[in-house]
Short mmCIF file of C-alpha atoms and ligand atoms in Angstrom, two decimals:
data_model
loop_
_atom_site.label_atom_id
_atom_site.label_comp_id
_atom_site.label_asym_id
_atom_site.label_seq_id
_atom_site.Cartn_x
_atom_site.Cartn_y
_atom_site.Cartn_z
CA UNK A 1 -15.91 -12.91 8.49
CA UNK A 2 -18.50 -15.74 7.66
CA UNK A 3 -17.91 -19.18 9.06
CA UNK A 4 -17.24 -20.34 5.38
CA UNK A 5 -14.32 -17.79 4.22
CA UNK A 6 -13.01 -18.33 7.40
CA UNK A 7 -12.52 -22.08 6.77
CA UNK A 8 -11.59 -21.65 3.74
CA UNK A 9 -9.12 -19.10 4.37
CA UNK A 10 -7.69 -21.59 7.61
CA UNK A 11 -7.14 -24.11 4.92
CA UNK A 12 -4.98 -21.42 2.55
CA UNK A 13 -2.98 -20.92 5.89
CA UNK A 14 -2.34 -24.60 6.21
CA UNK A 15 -1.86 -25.00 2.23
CA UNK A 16 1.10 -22.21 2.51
CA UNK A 17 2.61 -23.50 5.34
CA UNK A 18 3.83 -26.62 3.64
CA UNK A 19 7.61 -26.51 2.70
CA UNK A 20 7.50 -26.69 -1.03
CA UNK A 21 5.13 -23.68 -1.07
CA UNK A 22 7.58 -21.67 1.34
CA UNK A 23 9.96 -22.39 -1.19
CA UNK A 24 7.72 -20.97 -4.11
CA UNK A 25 7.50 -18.06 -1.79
CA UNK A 26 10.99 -17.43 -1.94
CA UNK A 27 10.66 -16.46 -5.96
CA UNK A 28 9.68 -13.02 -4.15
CA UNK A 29 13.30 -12.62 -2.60
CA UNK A 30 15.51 -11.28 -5.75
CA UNK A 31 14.59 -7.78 -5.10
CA UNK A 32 16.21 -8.79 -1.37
CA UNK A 33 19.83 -10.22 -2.99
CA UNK A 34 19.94 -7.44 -4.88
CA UNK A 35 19.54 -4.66 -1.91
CA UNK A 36 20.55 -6.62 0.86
CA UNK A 37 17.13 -6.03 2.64
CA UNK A 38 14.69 -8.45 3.62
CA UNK A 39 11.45 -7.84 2.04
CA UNK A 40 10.39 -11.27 1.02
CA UNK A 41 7.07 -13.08 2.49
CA UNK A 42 8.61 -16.27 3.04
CA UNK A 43 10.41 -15.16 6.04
CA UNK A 44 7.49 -13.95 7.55
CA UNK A 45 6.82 -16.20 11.01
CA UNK A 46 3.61 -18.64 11.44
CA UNK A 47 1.74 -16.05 14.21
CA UNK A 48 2.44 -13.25 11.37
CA UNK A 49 0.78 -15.41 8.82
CA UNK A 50 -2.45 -16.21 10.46
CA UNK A 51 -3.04 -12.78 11.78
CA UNK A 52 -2.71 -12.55 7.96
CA UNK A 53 -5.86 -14.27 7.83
CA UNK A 54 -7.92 -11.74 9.31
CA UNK A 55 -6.42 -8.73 8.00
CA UNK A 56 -4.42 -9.24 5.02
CA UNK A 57 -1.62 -11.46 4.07
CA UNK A 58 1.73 -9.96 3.68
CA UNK A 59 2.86 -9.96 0.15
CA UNK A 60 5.88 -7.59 -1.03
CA UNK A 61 4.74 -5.74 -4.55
CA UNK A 62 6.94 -6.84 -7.30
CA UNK A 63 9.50 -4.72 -8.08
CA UNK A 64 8.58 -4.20 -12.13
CA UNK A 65 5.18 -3.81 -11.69
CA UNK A 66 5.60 -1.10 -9.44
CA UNK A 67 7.90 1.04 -11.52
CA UNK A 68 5.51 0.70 -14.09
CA UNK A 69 2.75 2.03 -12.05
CA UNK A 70 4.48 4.93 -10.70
CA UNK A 71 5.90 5.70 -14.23
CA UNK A 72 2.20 5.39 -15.42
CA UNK A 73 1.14 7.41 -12.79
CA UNK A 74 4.41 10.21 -13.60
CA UNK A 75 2.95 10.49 -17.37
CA UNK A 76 -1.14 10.87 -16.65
CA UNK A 77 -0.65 13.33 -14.69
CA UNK A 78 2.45 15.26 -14.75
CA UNK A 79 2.52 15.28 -11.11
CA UNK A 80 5.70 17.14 -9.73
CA UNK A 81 6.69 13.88 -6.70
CA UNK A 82 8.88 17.18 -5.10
CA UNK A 83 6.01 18.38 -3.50
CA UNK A 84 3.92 14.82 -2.29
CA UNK A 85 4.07 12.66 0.29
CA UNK A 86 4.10 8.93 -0.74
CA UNK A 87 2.15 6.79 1.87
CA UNK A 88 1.72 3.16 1.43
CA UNK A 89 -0.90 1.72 4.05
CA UNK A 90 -0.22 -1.45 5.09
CA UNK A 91 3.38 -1.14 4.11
CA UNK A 92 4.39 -4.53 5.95
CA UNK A 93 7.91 -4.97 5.26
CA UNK A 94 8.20 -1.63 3.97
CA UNK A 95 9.37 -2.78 -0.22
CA UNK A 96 6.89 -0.18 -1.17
CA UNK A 97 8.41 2.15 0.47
CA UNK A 98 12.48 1.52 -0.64
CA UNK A 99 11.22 1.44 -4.41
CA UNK A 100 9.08 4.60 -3.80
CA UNK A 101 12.71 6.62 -2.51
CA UNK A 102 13.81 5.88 -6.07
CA UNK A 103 11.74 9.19 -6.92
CA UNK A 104 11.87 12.26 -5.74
CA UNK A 105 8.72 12.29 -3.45
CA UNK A 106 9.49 15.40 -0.58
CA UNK A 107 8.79 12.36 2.26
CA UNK A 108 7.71 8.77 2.53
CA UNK A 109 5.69 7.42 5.19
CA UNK A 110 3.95 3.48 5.82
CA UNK A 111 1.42 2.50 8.20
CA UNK A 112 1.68 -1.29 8.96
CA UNK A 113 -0.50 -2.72 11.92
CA UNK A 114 1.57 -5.86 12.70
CA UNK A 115 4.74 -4.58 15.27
CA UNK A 116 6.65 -7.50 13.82
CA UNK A 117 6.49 -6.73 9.91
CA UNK A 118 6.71 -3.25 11.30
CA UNK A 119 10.41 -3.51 13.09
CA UNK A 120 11.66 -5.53 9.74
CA UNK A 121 10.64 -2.35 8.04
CA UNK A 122 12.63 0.05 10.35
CA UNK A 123 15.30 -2.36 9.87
CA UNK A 124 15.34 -2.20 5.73
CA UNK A 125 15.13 1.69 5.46
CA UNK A 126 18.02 1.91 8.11
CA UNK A 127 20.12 -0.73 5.42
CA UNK A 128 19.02 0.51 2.29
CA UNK A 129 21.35 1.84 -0.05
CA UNK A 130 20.62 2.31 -3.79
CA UNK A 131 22.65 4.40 -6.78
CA UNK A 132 18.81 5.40 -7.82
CA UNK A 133 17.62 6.55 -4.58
CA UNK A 134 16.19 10.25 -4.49
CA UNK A 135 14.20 10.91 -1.37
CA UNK A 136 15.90 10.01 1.92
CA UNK A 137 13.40 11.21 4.57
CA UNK A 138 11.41 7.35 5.08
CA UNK A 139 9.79 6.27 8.38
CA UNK A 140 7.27 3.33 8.97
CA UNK A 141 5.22 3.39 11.67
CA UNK A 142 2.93 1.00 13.44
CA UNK A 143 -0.82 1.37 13.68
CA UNK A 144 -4.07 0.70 12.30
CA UNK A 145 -4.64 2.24 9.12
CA UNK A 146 -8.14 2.87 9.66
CA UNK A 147 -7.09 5.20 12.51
CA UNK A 148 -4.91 7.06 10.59
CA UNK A 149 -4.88 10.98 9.86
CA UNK A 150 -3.50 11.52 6.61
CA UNK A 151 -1.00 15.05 6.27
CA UNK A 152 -2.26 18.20 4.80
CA UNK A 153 0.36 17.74 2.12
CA UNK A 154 -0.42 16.61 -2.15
CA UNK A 155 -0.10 12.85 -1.77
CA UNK A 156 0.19 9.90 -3.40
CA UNK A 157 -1.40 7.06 -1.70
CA UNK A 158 -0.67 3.19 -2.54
CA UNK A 159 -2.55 0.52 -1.60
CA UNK A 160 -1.38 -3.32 -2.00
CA UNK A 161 -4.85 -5.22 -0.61
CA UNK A 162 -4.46 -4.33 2.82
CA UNK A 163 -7.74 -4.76 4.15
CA UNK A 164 -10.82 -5.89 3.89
CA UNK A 165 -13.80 -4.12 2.38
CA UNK A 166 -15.45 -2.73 6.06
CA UNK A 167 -11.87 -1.54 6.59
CA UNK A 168 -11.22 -0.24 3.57
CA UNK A 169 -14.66 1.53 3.80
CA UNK A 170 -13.58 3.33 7.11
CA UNK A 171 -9.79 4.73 5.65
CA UNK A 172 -11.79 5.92 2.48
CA UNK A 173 -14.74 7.72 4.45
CA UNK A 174 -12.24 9.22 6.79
CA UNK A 175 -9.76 10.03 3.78
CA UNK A 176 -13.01 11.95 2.15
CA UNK A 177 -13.93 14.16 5.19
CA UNK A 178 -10.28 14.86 5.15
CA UNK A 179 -10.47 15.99 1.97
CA UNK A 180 -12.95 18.17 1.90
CA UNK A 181 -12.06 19.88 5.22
CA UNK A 182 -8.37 20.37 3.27
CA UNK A 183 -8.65 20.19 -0.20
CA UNK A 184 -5.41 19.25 -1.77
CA UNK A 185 -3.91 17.24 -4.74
CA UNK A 186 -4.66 13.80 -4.08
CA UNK A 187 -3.72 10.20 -5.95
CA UNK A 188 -4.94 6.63 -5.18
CA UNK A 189 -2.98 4.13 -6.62
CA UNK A 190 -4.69 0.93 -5.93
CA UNK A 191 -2.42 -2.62 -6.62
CA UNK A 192 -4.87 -5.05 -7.37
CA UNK A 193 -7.96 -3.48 -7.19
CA UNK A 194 -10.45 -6.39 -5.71
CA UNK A 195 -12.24 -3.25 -3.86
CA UNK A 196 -12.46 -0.89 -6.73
CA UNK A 197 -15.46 -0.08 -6.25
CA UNK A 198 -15.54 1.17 -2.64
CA UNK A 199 -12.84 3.87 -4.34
CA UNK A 200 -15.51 4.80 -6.89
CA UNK A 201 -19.20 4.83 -4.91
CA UNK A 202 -17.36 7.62 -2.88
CA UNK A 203 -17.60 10.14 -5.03
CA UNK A 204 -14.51 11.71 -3.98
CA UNK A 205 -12.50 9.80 -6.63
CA UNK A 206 -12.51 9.94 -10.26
CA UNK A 207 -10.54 6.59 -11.93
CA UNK A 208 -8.08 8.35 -14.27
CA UNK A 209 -6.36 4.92 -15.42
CA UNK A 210 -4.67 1.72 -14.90
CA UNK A 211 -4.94 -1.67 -16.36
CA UNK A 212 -6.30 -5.11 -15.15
CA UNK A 213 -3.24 -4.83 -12.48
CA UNK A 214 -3.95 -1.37 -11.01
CA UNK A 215 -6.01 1.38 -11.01
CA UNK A 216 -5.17 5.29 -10.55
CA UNK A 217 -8.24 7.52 -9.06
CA UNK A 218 -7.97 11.27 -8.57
CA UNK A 219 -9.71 13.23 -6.13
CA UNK A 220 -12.23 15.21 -7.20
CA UNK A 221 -12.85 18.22 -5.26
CA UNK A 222 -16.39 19.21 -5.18
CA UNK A 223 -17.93 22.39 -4.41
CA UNK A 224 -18.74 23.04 -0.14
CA UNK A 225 -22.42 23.00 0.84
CA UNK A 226 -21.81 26.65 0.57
CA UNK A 227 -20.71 26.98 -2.98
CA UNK A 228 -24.00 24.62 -4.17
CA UNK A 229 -26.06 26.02 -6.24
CA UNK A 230 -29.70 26.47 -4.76
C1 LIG B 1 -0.44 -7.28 0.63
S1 LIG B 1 0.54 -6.63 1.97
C2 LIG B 1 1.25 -5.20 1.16
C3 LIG B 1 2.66 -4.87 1.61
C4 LIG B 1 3.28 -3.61 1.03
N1 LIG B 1 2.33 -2.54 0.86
C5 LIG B 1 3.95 -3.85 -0.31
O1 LIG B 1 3.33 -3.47 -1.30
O2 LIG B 1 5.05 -4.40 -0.39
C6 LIG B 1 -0.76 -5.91 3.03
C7 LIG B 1 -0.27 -5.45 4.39
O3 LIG B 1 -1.33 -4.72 5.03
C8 LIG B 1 -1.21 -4.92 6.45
N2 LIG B 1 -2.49 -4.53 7.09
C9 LIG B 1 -3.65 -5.24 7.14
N3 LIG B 1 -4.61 -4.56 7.80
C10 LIG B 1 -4.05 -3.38 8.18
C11 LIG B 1 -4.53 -2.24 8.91
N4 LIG B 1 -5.79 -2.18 9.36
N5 LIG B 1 -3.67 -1.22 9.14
C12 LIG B 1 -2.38 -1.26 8.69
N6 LIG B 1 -1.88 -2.32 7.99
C13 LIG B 1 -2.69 -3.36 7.74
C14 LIG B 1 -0.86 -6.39 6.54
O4 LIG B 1 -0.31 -6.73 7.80
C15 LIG B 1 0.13 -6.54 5.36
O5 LIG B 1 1.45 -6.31 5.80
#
């Protein structure tokens, strides 16, 4: 990180850590009085927040917005969620995950790389209970997403800016040699897409929709070195 956005993210740490703006953080915490869970980012501790700084900030996705992206998602592409996976990397607190066991997905899986968010989301999928829920098999685990192997199953992938662009360039390089070693049914759904286009200069993803608040890719398989024409 360059000396500049370093200090300039130091002084967002500082800014946030006043009390009235860990009070404005607590407008996150409805979804948590509803459920009983504790998803919110104002809870998160000081050592959490500036190891924030050099990965990514925890911030829960708002509940709405990610209905509507999953319905969105549901009606493109008429995508049967019995048969994917749902994997949100960098799941920190793990709200992705509860609101993603409202559909039927056959399993649910996060990747969060800071042990402390990590354990609060083990906690919340132990206490969740919802009317809505559908899919009941949920596990979080901790570990850097850029070392992840993603499962041979259809999935639906959700990312809520959890890294930086070098990172981000490393889970979608590995995520394309994946791919083409296992072609599969494969969805990105990208929450606030700052990095949009390291999705798109892959080549492995076509951008089937979204609006100025998410985007949707799908993978595009391509034919093997094999299959090329000469
Ligand atoms: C903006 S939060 C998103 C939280 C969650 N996905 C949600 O939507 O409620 C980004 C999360 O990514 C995590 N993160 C950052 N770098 C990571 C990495 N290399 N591997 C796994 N998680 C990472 C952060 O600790 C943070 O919890």
């Amino acid at each position: 990180m360059a000396t500049r956005q370093l200090l300039a993210e130091l002084w967002g740490f500082v800014r946030d850590s006043t009390p009235e703006r860990r009070r404005q953080r607590y407008g996150d915490a409805d979804y948590d009085w509803e459920h009983r869970v504790n998803t919110t980012s104002a809870g998160v501790s000081w050592r959490e927040r500036l190891l924030g700084v050099f990965h990514s900030p925890y911030q829960p996705t708002e509940a709405i917005l990610f209905h509507e992206m999953l319905d969105a998602l549901l009606e493109q592409t008429h995508a049967d969620f019995r048969d994917f996976v749902f994997i949100d990397l960098g799941s920190g607190k793990g709200r992705a995950l509860l609101m993603a066991s409202d559909y039927p997905f056959r399993r649910i899986l996060g990747v969060e790389l800071l042990p402390e968010l990590n354990q609060v989301a083990q906690e919340n999928l132990g206490r969740y209970r919802s009317e809505s829920q559908k899919c009941f098999s949920l596990e979080s685990i901790c570990a850097n997403a850029t070392d992840f192997s993603f499962p041979m199953d259809p999935t639906v992938l959700y990312l809520f800016n959890p890294f930086p662009e070098s990172e981000l360039r490393k889970v979608i390089a590995r995520l394309d040699a994946s791919l083409q070693a296992h072609p599969r049914t494969f969805y990105v759904l990208y929450h606030n897409p700052l990095l949009d286009h390291v999705v798109t200069e892959s080549d492995a993803f076509n951008k089937i929709g979204g609006s100025h608040q998410y985007a949707v890719y799908e993978y595009r398989q391509r034919p093997t070195v094999n299959q090329r024409p000469l």
